[in-house]
GROMACS .gro file of C-alpha atoms in nm:
model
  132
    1UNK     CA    1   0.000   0.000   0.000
    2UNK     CA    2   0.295   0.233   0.031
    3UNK     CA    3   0.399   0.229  -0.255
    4UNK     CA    4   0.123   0.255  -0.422
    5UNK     CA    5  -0.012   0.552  -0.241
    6UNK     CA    6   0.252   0.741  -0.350
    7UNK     CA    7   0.225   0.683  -0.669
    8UNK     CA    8  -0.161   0.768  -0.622
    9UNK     CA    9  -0.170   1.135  -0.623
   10UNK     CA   10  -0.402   1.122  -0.282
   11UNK     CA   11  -0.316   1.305  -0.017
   12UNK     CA   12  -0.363   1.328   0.378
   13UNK     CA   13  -0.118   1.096   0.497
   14UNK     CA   14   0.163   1.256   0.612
   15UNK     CA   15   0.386   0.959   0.607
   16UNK     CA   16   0.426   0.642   0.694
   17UNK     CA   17   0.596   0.460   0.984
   18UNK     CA   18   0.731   0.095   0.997
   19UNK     CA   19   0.657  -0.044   1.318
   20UNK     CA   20   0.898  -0.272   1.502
   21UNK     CA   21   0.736  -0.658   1.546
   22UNK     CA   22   0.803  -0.763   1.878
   23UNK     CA   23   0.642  -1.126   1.909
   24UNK     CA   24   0.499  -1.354   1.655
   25UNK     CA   25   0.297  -1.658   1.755
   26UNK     CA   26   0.283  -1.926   1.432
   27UNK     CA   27   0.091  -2.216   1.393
   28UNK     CA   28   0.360  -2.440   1.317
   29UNK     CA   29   0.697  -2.434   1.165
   30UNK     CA   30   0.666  -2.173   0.873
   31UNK     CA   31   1.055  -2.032   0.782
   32UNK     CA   32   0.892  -1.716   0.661
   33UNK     CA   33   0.964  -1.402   0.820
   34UNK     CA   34   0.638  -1.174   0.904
   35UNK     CA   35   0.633  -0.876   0.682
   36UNK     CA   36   0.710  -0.494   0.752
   37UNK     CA   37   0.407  -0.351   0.878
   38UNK     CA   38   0.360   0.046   0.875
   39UNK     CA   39   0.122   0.283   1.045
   40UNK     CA   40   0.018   0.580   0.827
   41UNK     CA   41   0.038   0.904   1.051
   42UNK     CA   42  -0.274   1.162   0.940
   43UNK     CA   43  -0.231   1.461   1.143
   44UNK     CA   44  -0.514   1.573   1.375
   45UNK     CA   45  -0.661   1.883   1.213
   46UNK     CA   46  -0.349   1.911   0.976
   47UNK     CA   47  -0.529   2.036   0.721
   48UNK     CA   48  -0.739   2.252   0.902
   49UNK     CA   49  -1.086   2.079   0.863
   50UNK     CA   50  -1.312   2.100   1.034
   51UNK     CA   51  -1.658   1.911   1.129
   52UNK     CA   52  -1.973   2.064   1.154
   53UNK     CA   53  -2.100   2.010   1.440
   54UNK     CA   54  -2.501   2.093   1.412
   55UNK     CA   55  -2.511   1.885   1.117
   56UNK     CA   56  -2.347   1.603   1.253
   57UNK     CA   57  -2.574   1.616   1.543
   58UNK     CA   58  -2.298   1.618   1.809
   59UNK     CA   59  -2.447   1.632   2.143
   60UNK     CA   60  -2.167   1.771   2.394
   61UNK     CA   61  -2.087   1.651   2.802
   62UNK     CA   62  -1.877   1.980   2.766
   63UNK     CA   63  -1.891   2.241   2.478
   64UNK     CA   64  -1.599   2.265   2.342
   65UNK     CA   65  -1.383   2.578   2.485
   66UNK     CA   66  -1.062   2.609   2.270
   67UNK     CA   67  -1.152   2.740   1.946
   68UNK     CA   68  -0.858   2.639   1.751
   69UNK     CA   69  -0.876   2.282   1.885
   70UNK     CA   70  -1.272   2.290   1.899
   71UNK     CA   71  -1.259   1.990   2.108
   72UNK     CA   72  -1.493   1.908   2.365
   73UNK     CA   73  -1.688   1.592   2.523
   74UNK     CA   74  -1.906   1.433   2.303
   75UNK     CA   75  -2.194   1.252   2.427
   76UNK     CA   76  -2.305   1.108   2.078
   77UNK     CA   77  -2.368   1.207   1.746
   78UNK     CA   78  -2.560   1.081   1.421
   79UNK     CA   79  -2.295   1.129   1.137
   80UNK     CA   80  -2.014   1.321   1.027
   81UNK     CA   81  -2.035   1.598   0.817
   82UNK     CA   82  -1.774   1.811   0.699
   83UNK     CA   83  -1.765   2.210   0.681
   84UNK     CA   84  -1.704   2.209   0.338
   85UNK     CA   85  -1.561   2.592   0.372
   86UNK     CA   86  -1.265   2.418   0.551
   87UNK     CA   87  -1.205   2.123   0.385
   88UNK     CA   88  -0.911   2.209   0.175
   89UNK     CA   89  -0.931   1.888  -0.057
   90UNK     CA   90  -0.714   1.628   0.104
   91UNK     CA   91  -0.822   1.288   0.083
   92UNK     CA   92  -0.720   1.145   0.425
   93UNK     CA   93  -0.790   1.366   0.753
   94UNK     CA   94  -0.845   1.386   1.093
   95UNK     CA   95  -1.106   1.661   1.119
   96UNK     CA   96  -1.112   1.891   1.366
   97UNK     CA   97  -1.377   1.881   1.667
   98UNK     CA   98  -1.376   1.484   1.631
   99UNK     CA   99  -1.083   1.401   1.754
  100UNK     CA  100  -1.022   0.993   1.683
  101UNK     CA  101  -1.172   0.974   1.368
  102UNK     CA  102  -1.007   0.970   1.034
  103UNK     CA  103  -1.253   1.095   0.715
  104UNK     CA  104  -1.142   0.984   0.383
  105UNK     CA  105  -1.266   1.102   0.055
  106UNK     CA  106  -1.454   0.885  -0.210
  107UNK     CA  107  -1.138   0.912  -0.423
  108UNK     CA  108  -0.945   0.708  -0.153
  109UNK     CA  109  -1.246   0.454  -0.079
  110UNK     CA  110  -1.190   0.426  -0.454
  111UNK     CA  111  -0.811   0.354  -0.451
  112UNK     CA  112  -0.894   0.108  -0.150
  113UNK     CA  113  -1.123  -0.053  -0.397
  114UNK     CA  114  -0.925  -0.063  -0.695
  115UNK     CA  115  -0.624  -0.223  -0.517
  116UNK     CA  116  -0.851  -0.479  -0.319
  117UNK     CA  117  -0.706  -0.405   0.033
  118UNK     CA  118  -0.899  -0.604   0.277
  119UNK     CA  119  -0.717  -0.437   0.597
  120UNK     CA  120  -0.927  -0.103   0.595
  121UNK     CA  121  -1.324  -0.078   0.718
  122UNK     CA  122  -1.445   0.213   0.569
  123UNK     CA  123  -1.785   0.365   0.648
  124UNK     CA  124  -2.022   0.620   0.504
  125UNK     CA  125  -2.014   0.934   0.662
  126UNK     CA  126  -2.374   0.934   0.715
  127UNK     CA  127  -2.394   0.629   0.855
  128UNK     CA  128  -2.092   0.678   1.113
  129UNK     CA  129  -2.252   0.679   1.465
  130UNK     CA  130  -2.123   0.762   1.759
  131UNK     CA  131  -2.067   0.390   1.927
  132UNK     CA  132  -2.233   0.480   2.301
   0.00000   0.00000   0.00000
């Protein structure tokens, strides 16, 4: 997937990490080695986008009180919708006021789907739900 994101033209992902394997548990004697696995790091609100938070329905604990960070505790919410005045046309983000949540656009779902990788759940925006 590495490679082939950058060769993609998407953008979000601000790179990507190998992480260090510390134990593998096989099912028998197999003389392979387990491949490299790599996080992709999105930074939070690195493109400055930002959720909307009346029409995702986000019902606060706490209002948010830092407006650059615009994070507060949720309660729940319906969906996720984007403030399209923000969104500066990324394709992979971590919008702002939802902190945890990484929005891709349809041209990455469509780059997932192309390439067939079976390692990613994606989920329409409208039907993302707060899980409590």
């Amino acid at each position: 997937m590495v490679k082939l994101y950058a060769q993609s033209g998407l953008k979000g992902i601000e790179s990507f990490q190998s992480l260090e394997v510390v134990k593998v548990v096989r099912k028998g004697k197999s003389p392979y080695e387990p491949p490299v696995y790599y996080q992709a790091v999105v930074p939070y609100g690195g493109s400055r986008t930002e959720v909307n938070p009346t029409l995702s329905q986000i019902e606060y604990v706490s209002e948010p009180t830092c407006q650059f960070c615009k994070i507060g505790t949720i309660h729940t919410y319906k969906n996720v919708v984007i403030d399209e005045d923000t969104w500066d046309g990324v394709d992979v983000f971590r919008p702002i006021g939802l902190p945890g949540t990484i929005v891709v656009t349809e041209r990455f779902r469509d780059f997932v789907n192309q390439h067939v990788f079976t390692n990613i759940n994606l989920v329409p925006s409208a039907e993302y739900k707060c899980p409590y």
